[in-house]
């Protein structure tokens, strides 16, 4: 591959790609060290219970058990949390969800650790769980936590909330709990250090946030808690919260021995927060010509037992509830509630996939009522830069929402299913033998926009270091140091491309991500290419500035040139060139005096929090996407075959076309999964399908080849004009597949995932049109 292809804009290959493909890549779960102990976690079987007695003596007496740690052994702060520190390190007097950690043990091997878990004596007094968010939020509900049962409530008012058009559509929708289902479960290796601190290698999305929470719980200064990123096998938001980190560190310090702590698949389903289930009610009104007049919505999300990122998720849901449309009047209310269900938090799309399901179903319903096409209605109302959003924020450029829906509508449709079609092309594939005469085809559209980066005034930043020097062979080489967590999104590729482009070198080494450099923030919110890419770029620019200044001093150029050397010197073709001074130096010659190093911290523009009326300037920027889904549905078996998915997405400047393709394909597959198969099912607060046998994920056989159109309008205030791309297609894929299934079967489907019983059993009662909990406005 040429140097140009390895720079910005080329499809440079992933440096970790070969190892991941041939199975030699070391994930966090593969870490080991001689003499290490093995840790296991004891979890509550009850969604809500008092702990009457906890006795670990018998477990401690088992030969080979090194330590048993419970709440009484936490030396620092007893609780932690990503936004609100409301989650106990261990349940002490009360458990609030089935699966909550009560104790951890460390032993010489995993079987001994499991025997020790069985020997821990816990006397529970089960209490009636509160698993319905409407009940938990209602008057008279038992308090589930000292902080109360409501994590956050948002009331947004825009224009004249009482204004209404003559055409009205109204309905309610449900979204089930989706799991991130990353393939490598949680794991860490923790080593006690001679200075009294701990060194952790782990899979996470945010090293410095983990460090802050671990240090607080251990009662240690943050500098004594050092983290290095281990191999991460997917994240999708599920690794943004602390899970086993504090437990492993407590055991390592208690035993003075390295500890490997890891979850199995069942524990992984129980151990991290999931996508929020949602109940949503919408009322849209429009003119007879199809112009939206108002949108009313009420959204209630089940946050589960602890806050995680629920306060931010509900803000995203409410501020995106009207969709990417001009809406002059809005009344949007949102509530996220504590229950005794598993905690919910960040997941790809962060509240937007849920509301997209609702507002897009409403747009289809409105199009039917008006007698116009679904694409025409969306084009007519699509936001444009300069429009005012329901929050009062003025939409900045670019947002090609209209262009996105028009682009997917123009893509060619797949061939019709016929008797000659292979059986593998039918719903259910070879095993179902679907009768083509009983298969119906449907086409559905969805349009959405998603905020990029952190919102509501968060002072977000990312720091990176760059170093340019001669390697052992005398060739210029760059080293980049960033704490950005590579979770599969491709930063390890893009960082190298940026360094090669800015520094004019081919050899770039990316140091392991760790807390030895400033925070890069979280790998979430579609932010790392923009934020950490901006930090790497800034550090590289500073390195070149320093190198050019050194050359200018060596050449005896005037002080004003030394101060601003790019006025006279440039990097071109791997050389330092000065047209006016007649300078021509190779980088190797310029670096002969020694290395040059610089650090840069990148910030995005400031935003503001929502006020009491839901008004403000909360989001940095947005990206739009549109999907068109084509499905075949077997009317007898209730099976859905997704025939084709077309996607047009607002991508900004594309730094790596190959990585872009991977992100949008993954986002589409995850949205498709939520539409027709993925749901973590709970009964009275207990998860009933915490294995990959029972939690269905789409496979390669379920996901068609993506027909993808990239809309590349540069984002003005972002490095190179980039936009994050990983989340937006997840927002639209679910809604488009749901719309296509609705079109195929001719039924009002208001719940995802769609189940076979929803398609074949006409006795299933509809949800009806009443808002959850009743309309706060009496509508």
Coordinates of N, CA and C in Angstrom, one line a residue, residues 459-657:
X459 N -17.9 19.7 29.7 CA -16.6 20.3 29.2 C -15.7 19.1 28.7
X460 N -16.0 18.7 27.5 CA -15.4 17.5 26.9 C -14.0 17.9 26.3
X461 N -13.1 16.9 26.4 CA -11.8 17.1 25.8 C -11.1 15.8 25.5
X462 N -10.0 15.8 24.8 CA -9.2 14.7 24.6 C -7.7 15.1 24.4
X463 N -6.8 14.4 25.0 CA -5.4 14.8 25.0 C -4.6 13.7 24.3
X464 N -3.6 14.1 23.5 CA -2.7 13.1 22.8 C -1.3 13.7 22.8
X465 N -0.3 12.8 22.7 CA 1.1 13.2 22.6 C 1.6 12.6 21.3
X466 N 2.5 13.4 20.6 CA 3.2 12.9 19.4 C 4.7 13.2 19.6
X467 N 5.4 12.2 19.1 CA 6.9 12.3 19.2 C 7.5 11.9 17.8
X468 N 8.4 12.7 17.3 CA 9.0 12.5 16.0 C 10.5 12.3 16.3
X469 N 11.1 11.2 15.8 CA 12.5 11.0 16.0 C 13.0 10.0 15.0
X470 N 14.3 9.8 15.0 CA 14.9 8.8 14.1 C 14.9 7.5 14.8
X471 N 14.5 6.4 14.0 CA 14.6 5.1 14.6 C 16.0 4.5 14.5
X472 N 16.1 3.3 14.9 CA 17.4 2.6 15.0 C 18.1 2.6 13.6
X473 N 17.3 2.6 12.6 CA 17.9 2.7 11.2 C 18.1 4.0 10.7
X474 N 17.9 5.1 11.5 CA 18.1 6.4 11.0 C 17.0 7.0 10.2
X475 N 15.8 6.4 10.2 CA 14.7 6.8 9.5 C 13.7 7.6 10.4
X476 N 13.1 8.6 9.9 CA 12.1 9.3 10.7 C 10.9 8.4 11.1
X477 N 10.5 8.5 12.4 CA 9.4 7.6 12.8 C 8.7 8.4 13.9
X478 N 7.4 8.2 13.9 CA 6.5 8.9 14.9 C 5.9 7.9 15.9
X479 N 5.7 8.4 17.1 CA 5.1 7.7 18.2 C 3.9 8.5 18.6
X480 N 2.7 7.9 18.7 CA 1.5 8.6 19.2 C 1.1 7.9 20.5
X481 N 0.7 8.7 21.4 CA 0.2 8.2 22.7 C -1.1 8.9 23.0
X482 N -2.1 8.1 23.1 CA -3.5 8.5 23.4 C -4.2 7.5 24.3
X483 N -5.0 8.0 25.2 CA -5.8 7.1 26.1 C -7.1 6.6 25.4
X484 N -7.3 6.9 24.2 CA -8.5 6.5 23.5 C -8.7 5.0 23.5
X485 N -9.8 4.5 23.9 CA -10.0 3.1 24.0 C -10.5 2.6 22.6
X486 N -9.7 1.7 22.1 CA -10.0 1.1 20.8 C -10.9 -0.1 21.1
X487 N -12.2 0.0 20.7 CA -13.2 -1.0 21.0 C -13.7 -1.7 19.7
X488 N -12.9 -1.4 18.6 CA -13.3 -2.0 17.3 C -13.7 -0.9 16.3
X489 N -13.8 0.4 16.8 CA -14.2 1.4 15.9 C -13.2 1.9 14.9
X490 N -11.9 1.6 15.2 CA -10.9 1.9 14.2 C -10.0 3.0 14.5
X491 N -10.0 3.5 15.7 CA -9.1 4.6 16.1 C -7.6 4.2 15.8
X492 N -7.3 3.0 16.1 CA -5.9 2.6 15.9 C -5.4 2.7 14.4
X493 N -6.4 2.7 13.5 CA -6.1 2.9 12.1 C -6.0 4.4 11.8
X494 N -7.1 5.1 12.2 CA -7.2 6.5 11.9 C -6.1 7.3 12.5
X495 N -5.7 7.0 13.7 CA -4.6 7.8 14.4 C -3.3 7.7 13.6
X496 N -3.0 6.5 13.1 CA -1.8 6.4 12.2 C -2.0 7.2 10.9
X497 N -3.1 7.2 10.4 CA -3.3 7.9 9.1 C -3.1 9.4 9.3
X498 N -3.7 9.9 10.4 CA -3.5 11.3 10.7 C -2.0 11.7 11.0
X499 N -1.3 10.8 11.7 CA 0.1 11.1 12.0 C 0.9 11.1 10.7
X500 N 0.6 10.1 9.8 CA 1.4 10.0 8.6 C 1.1 11.3 7.7
X501 N -0.1 11.7 7.7 CA -0.5 12.9 6.9 C 0.2 14.2 7.4
X502 N 0.1 14.4 8.7 CA 0.6 15.6 9.3 C 2.1 15.7 9.4
X503 N 2.7 14.5 9.7 CA 4.2 14.5 10.0 C 5.0 14.1 8.7
X504 N 4.3 13.6 7.7 CA 5.1 13.3 6.5 C 6.0 12.1 6.7
X505 N 5.6 11.2 7.5 CA 6.4 9.9 7.7 C 5.5 8.7 7.5
X506 N 6.2 7.6 7.2 CA 5.4 6.4 7.0 C 5.3 5.5 8.2
X507 N 6.4 5.6 9.0 CA 6.4 4.7 10.2 C 5.8 5.4 11.4
X508 N 4.7 4.8 11.9 CA 4.0 5.4 13.0 C 3.7 4.2 14.0
X509 N 4.1 4.5 15.3 CA 3.8 3.5 16.3 C 2.8 4.1 17.3
X510 N 1.7 3.4 17.5 CA 0.7 3.9 18.5 C 0.9 3.1 19.8
X511 N 1.3 3.9 20.8 CA 1.5 3.3 22.1 C 0.2 2.7 22.7
X512 N 0.3 1.8 23.6 CA -0.9 1.2 24.3 C -1.6 2.4 25.0
X513 N -3.0 2.3 24.9 CA -3.8 3.3 25.6 C -3.7 3.1 27.1
X514 N -3.4 4.1 27.8 CA -3.3 4.0 29.3 C -3.5 5.3 30.0
X515 N -3.4 5.3 31.3 CA -3.6 6.5 32.0 C -2.3 7.3 32.2
X516 N -1.2 6.9 31.5 CA 0.0 7.7 31.5 C 0.0 8.9 30.7
X517 N -1.1 9.2 30.0 CA -1.3 10.4 29.2 C -2.7 10.9 29.6
X518 N -3.0 12.1 29.3 CA -4.2 12.7 29.7 C -5.4 12.0 29.1
X519 N -6.6 12.3 29.7 CA -7.8 11.5 29.3 C -8.2 11.8 27.8
X520 N -8.7 10.8 27.2 CA -9.2 10.9 25.8 C -10.7 10.9 25.9
X521 N -11.3 10.8 27.1 CA -12.7 10.7 27.2 C -13.2 9.3 26.8
X522 N -14.5 9.2 26.7 CA -15.1 7.9 26.4 C -15.1 7.6 24.9
X523 N -15.0 6.3 24.6 CA -15.3 5.9 23.3 C -16.8 5.6 23.2
X524 N -17.5 6.7 23.0 CA -18.9 6.6 22.9 C -19.4 7.9 22.2
X525 N -20.7 8.1 22.0 CA -21.3 9.3 21.5 C -20.7 9.7 20.2
X526 N -20.2 8.8 19.4 CA -19.7 9.0 18.0 C -18.6 10.1 18.1
X527 N -17.7 10.1 19.1 CA -16.9 11.2 19.4 C -15.4 11.1 19.1
X528 N -14.9 9.8 19.1 CA -13.4 9.7 19.1 C -12.7 10.1 17.9
X529 N -13.2 9.9 16.7 CA -12.5 10.4 15.5 C -12.4 11.9 15.5
X530 N -13.5 12.5 15.9 CA -13.5 14.0 16.0 C -12.6 14.4 17.2
X531 N -12.8 13.9 18.4 CA -12.1 14.4 19.6 C -10.7 13.9 19.7
X532 N -10.5 12.6 19.7 CA -9.1 12.1 19.8 C -8.4 12.3 18.5
X533 N -9.1 12.2 17.4 CA -8.5 12.5 16.1 C -8.0 13.9 16.1
X534 N -8.8 14.8 16.6 CA -8.4 16.2 16.7 C -7.2 16.4 17.6
X535 N -7.1 15.6 18.7 CA -6.0 15.7 19.6 C -4.7 15.2 19.0
X536 N -4.8 14.1 18.2 CA -3.6 13.6 17.5 C -3.2 14.6 16.5
X537 N -4.1 15.1 15.7 CA -3.8 16.1 14.7 C -3.1 17.3 15.3
X538 N -3.7 17.8 16.4 CA -3.1 19.0 17.1 C -1.7 18.7 17.6
X539 N -1.5 17.5 18.2 CA -0.1 17.2 18.7 C 0.9 17.1 17.5
X540 N 0.5 16.5 16.4 CA 1.4 16.4 15.3 C 1.7 17.8 14.7
X541 N 0.7 18.6 14.6 CA 0.9 20.0 14.1 C 1.9 20.7 15.0
X542 N 1.8 20.6 16.3 CA 2.7 21.2 17.3 C 4.1 20.6 17.1
X543 N 4.2 19.3 16.8 CA 5.5 18.8 16.6 C 6.2 19.4 15.4
X544 N 5.5 19.5 14.3 CA 6.1 20.1 13.1 C 6.4 21.5 13.3
X545 N 5.6 22.3 14.0 CA 5.9 23.7 14.3 C 7.2 23.8 15.1
X546 N 7.4 22.9 16.1 CA 8.6 22.9 16.9 C 9.8 22.5 16.0
X547 N 9.6 21.5 15.2 CA 10.8 21.1 14.3 C 11.1 22.2 13.3
X548 N 10.1 22.8 12.7 CA 10.4 23.9 11.8 C 11.1 25.1 12.5
X549 N 10.7 25.4 13.7 CA 11.3 26.5 14.5 C 12.8 26.1 14.8
X550 N 13.0 24.9 15.1 CA 14.4 24.5 15.3 C 15.2 24.7 14.0
X551 N 14.7 24.3 12.9 CA 15.4 24.4 11.6 C 15.6 25.9 11.3
X552 N 14.6 26.7 11.6 CA 14.7 28.1 11.3 C 15.8 28.7 12.2
X553 N 15.9 28.3 13.4 CA 17.0 28.8 14.3 C 18.4 28.4 13.7
X554 N 18.4 27.1 13.3 CA 19.7 26.6 12.8 C 20.1 27.4 11.5
X555 N 19.1 27.8 10.7 CA 19.5 28.5 9.5 C 19.7 30.0 9.7
X556 N 19.5 30.4 11.0 CA 19.7 31.8 11.3 C 18.7 32.7 10.7
X557 N 17.4 32.2 10.6 CA 16.3 33.0 10.1 C 15.9 34.0 11.1
X558 N 15.2 35.1 10.7 CA 14.8 36.1 11.6 C 13.9 35.6 12.7
X559 N 13.9 36.3 13.9 CA 13.1 35.8 15.0 C 11.6 35.6 14.7
X560 N 11.1 36.5 13.9 CA 9.7 36.4 13.5 C 9.4 35.1 12.7
X561 N 10.4 34.6 12.0 CA 10.2 33.4 11.3 C 10.3 32.2 12.3
X562 N 11.2 32.3 13.2 CA 11.4 31.3 14.2 C 10.1 31.2 15.0
X563 N 9.5 32.3 15.3 CA 8.2 32.3 16.1 C 7.1 31.7 15.3
X564 N 7.0 31.9 14.0 CA 6.0 31.4 13.1 C 6.6 30.8 11.9
X565 N 7.3 29.6 12.0 CA 8.1 29.1 10.9 C 7.4 28.7 9.7
X566 N 6.1 28.4 9.8 CA 5.4 28.1 8.6 C 5.3 29.2 7.6
X567 N 5.6 30.4 8.0 CA 5.7 31.5 7.0 C 6.8 31.3 6.0
X568 N 7.8 30.5 6.4 CA 8.9 30.4 5.4 C 9.2 28.9 5.1
X569 N 8.8 28.0 5.9 CA 9.2 26.6 5.7 C 7.9 25.7 5.7
X570 N 7.9 24.7 4.9 CA 6.8 23.7 4.8 C 7.4 22.3 4.8
X571 N 6.5 21.4 5.1 CA 6.8 19.9 4.9 C 6.2 19.5 3.6
X572 N 7.0 19.0 2.7 CA 6.5 18.5 1.4 C 7.3 17.3 0.9
X573 N 6.6 16.3 0.7 CA 7.3 15.0 0.2 C 8.3 14.5 1.1
X574 N 8.1 14.6 2.4 CA 9.0 14.1 3.4 C 10.2 15.0 3.6
X575 N 10.2 16.2 3.1 CA 11.3 17.2 3.2 C 10.8 18.5 3.8
X576 N 11.7 19.2 4.4 CA 11.4 20.6 4.8 C 12.0 21.5 3.7
X577 N 11.0 22.3 3.2 CA 11.3 23.1 2.0 C 11.1 24.6 2.4
X578 N 12.0 25.5 2.0 CA 11.8 26.9 2.1 C 12.1 27.6 0.8
X579 N 11.1 28.0 0.1 CA 11.3 28.5 -1.3 C 12.1 29.8 -1.3
X580 N 11.8 30.7 -0.3 CA 12.5 32.0 -0.3 C 13.9 31.8 0.3
X581 N 14.1 30.9 1.2 CA 15.4 30.7 1.8 C 16.3 29.7 1.0
X582 N 15.7 29.0 0.1 CA 16.4 28.0 -0.6 C 16.7 26.8 0.2
X583 N 15.9 26.6 1.2 CA 16.1 25.5 2.1 C 15.5 24.2 1.6
X584 N 16.2 23.1 1.7 CA 15.7 21.8 1.4 C 16.5 20.8 2.3
X585 N 15.8 20.3 3.3 CA 16.3 19.3 4.3 C 15.4 18.1 4.3
X586 N 16.0 17.0 4.5 CA 15.2 15.8 4.7 C 14.8 15.8 6.2
X587 N 13.7 15.1 6.5 CA 13.3 15.0 7.9 C 14.4 14.4 8.7
X588 N 15.1 13.4 8.2 CA 16.2 12.8 8.9 C 17.2 13.8 9.3
X589 N 17.6 14.7 8.3 CA 18.5 15.7 8.7 C 18.0 16.7 9.7
X590 N 16.8 17.0 9.6 CA 16.2 18.0 10.6 C 16.1 17.3 12.0
X591 N 16.0 16.0 12.1 CA 15.9 15.4 13.4 C 17.2 14.9 13.9
X592 N 18.3 15.2 13.2 CA 19.6 14.8 13.7 C 19.9 15.3 15.1
X593 N 19.4 16.5 15.4 CA 19.7 17.1 16.8 C 18.9 16.4 17.9
X594 N 18.0 15.5 17.5 CA 17.2 14.9 18.6 C 15.7 14.9 18.3
X595 N 14.9 14.2 19.1 CA 13.5 14.1 18.9 C 12.8 15.4 19.2
X596 N 11.6 15.4 18.7 CA 10.7 16.6 19.0 C 9.3 16.0 19.5
X597 N 8.8 16.5 20.5 CA 7.6 16.0 21.2 C 6.6 17.1 21.5
X598 N 5.4 16.8 21.4 CA 4.3 17.8 21.8 C 3.1 17.1 22.3
X599 N 2.3 17.8 23.1 CA 1.0 17.3 23.6 C 0.0 18.3 23.2
X600 N -1.2 17.8 22.9 CA -2.3 18.7 22.6 C -3.6 18.2 23.2
X601 N -4.4 19.2 23.7 CA -5.7 18.8 24.2 C -6.7 19.5 23.4
X602 N -7.6 18.7 22.8 CA -8.7 19.2 21.9 C -10.0 19.4 22.6
X603 N -10.6 20.5 22.3 CA -12.0 20.8 22.9 C -12.9 21.0 21.7
X604 N -14.2 20.6 21.9 CA -15.2 21.0 20.9 C -15.9 22.3 21.4
X605 N -16.7 22.9 20.6 CA -17.4 24.1 21.1 C -18.3 23.8 22.3
X606 N -18.4 24.8 23.1 CA -19.2 24.7 24.3 C -20.7 24.6 24.0
X607 N -21.4 23.9 24.8 CA -22.9 23.8 24.6 C -23.5 24.2 26.0
X608 N -24.8 24.2 26.1 CA -25.5 24.6 27.3 C -26.5 23.5 27.7
X609 N -26.7 23.5 29.0 CA -27.7 22.5 29.5 C -29.1 23.0 29.2
X610 N -30.1 22.0 29.3 CA -31.5 22.4 29.1 C -32.0 23.2 30.3
X611 N -32.8 24.2 30.0 CA -33.5 24.9 31.2 C -34.8 24.2 31.5
X612 N -35.5 24.8 32.4 CA -36.7 24.1 32.9 C -37.8 23.8 31.8
X613 N -37.7 24.6 30.7 CA -38.6 24.4 29.6 C -38.0 23.5 28.5
X614 N -36.9 22.9 28.8 CA -36.2 22.1 27.8 C -35.6 22.9 26.7
X615 N -35.2 24.2 27.0 CA -34.6 25.0 26.0 C -33.1 25.2 26.3
X616 N -32.4 25.4 25.2 CA -30.9 25.6 25.3 C -30.2 25.3 24.0
X617 N -28.9 25.2 24.1 CA -28.1 24.9 23.0 C -27.3 23.6 23.3
X618 N -28.0 22.5 23.4 CA -27.5 21.3 24.1 C -26.5 20.4 23.3
X619 N -26.6 20.5 22.0 CA -25.8 19.5 21.2 C -24.8 20.2 20.3
X620 N -23.6 19.5 20.2 CA -22.5 20.1 19.4 C -22.9 20.1 17.9
X621 N -23.3 19.0 17.5 CA -23.6 18.8 16.0 C -24.5 17.6 15.8
X622 N -24.9 17.3 14.6 CA -25.8 16.2 14.3 C -25.3 15.5 13.0
X623 N -25.8 14.3 12.9 CA -25.6 13.6 11.6 C -27.0 12.9 11.3
X624 N -27.3 12.9 10.0 CA -28.5 12.3 9.5 C -28.3 11.0 8.8
X625 N -29.3 10.2 8.8 CA -29.3 8.9 8.0 C -30.7 8.5 7.6
X626 N -30.8 7.8 6.5 CA -32.0 7.2 6.1 C -31.8 5.8 5.7
X627 N -32.7 4.9 6.1 CA -32.7 3.5 5.6 C -34.0 3.2 4.8
X628 N -33.8 2.4 3.8 CA -35.0 1.7 3.2 C -34.8 0.2 3.4
X629 N -35.8 -0.4 4.0 CA -35.7 -1.9 4.2 C -36.7 -2.6 3.3
X630 N -36.4 -3.7 2.8 CA -37.3 -4.6 2.0 C -37.3 -5.9 2.7
X631 N -38.5 -6.4 3.1 CA -38.6 -7.6 3.8 C -39.6 -8.5 3.2
X632 N -39.5 -9.8 3.4 CA -40.5 -10.8 3.0 C -40.9 -11.5 4.4
X633 N -42.2 -11.6 4.5 CA -42.8 -12.2 5.7 C -43.6 -13.4 5.4
X634 N -43.3 -14.5 6.1 CA -44.1 -15.7 6.0 C -45.4 -15.6 6.9
X635 N -46.5 -15.5 6.3 CA -47.7 -15.3 7.0 C -48.1 -16.5 7.9
X636 N -47.7 -17.7 7.6 CA -48.0 -18.8 8.4 C -47.1 -19.0 9.6
X637 N -45.8 -18.8 9.4 CA -44.9 -19.0 10.5 C -44.5 -17.7 11.2
X638 N -44.8 -16.6 10.6 CA -44.4 -15.4 11.3 C -43.0 -15.1 11.2
X639 N -42.3 -15.6 10.2 CA -40.8 -15.4 10.0 C -40.6 -14.2 9.1
X640 N -39.6 -13.4 9.4 CA -39.2 -12.3 8.6 C -37.9 -12.5 7.9
X641 N -37.8 -12.3 6.6 CA -36.5 -12.3 5.9 C -36.2 -10.9 5.4
X642 N -35.2 -10.2 5.9 CA -34.8 -8.9 5.5 C -34.0 -9.1 4.1
X643 N -34.7 -8.7 3.1 CA -34.2 -8.9 1.7 C -33.1 -7.9 1.3
X644 N -33.3 -6.7 1.7 CA -32.3 -5.7 1.3 C -32.4 -4.5 2.3
X645 N -31.2 -3.8 2.5 CA -31.2 -2.6 3.3 C -30.4 -1.6 2.5
X646 N -31.0 -0.5 2.2 CA -30.3 0.6 1.6 C -30.1 1.7 2.6
X647 N -28.9 2.3 2.7 CA -28.6 3.3 3.7 C -27.9 4.5 3.0
X648 N -28.4 5.7 3.3 CA -27.7 7.0 2.9 C -27.4 7.7 4.2
X649 N -26.2 8.0 4.4 CA -25.8 8.6 5.7 C -24.9 9.8 5.5
X650 N -25.1 10.8 6.4 CA -24.3 12.0 6.5 C -23.0 11.7 7.2
X651 N -21.9 11.6 6.5 CA -20.7 11.1 7.1 C -19.6 12.2 7.3
X652 N -19.8 13.4 6.8 CA -18.7 14.3 6.9 C -17.6 13.9 5.9
X653 N -16.4 14.4 6.2 CA -15.3 13.9 5.4 C -14.9 12.5 5.8
X654 N -14.7 11.7 4.8 CA -14.3 10.3 5.1 C -12.8 10.1 5.3
X655 N -12.4 9.7 6.4 CA -10.9 9.5 6.6 C -10.5 8.1 6.2
X656 N -11.4 7.1 6.3 CA -11.0 5.8 5.9 C -12.2 5.1 5.3
X657 N -12.4 5.0 4.0 CA -13.6 4.4 3.5 C -13.9 3.0 3.9

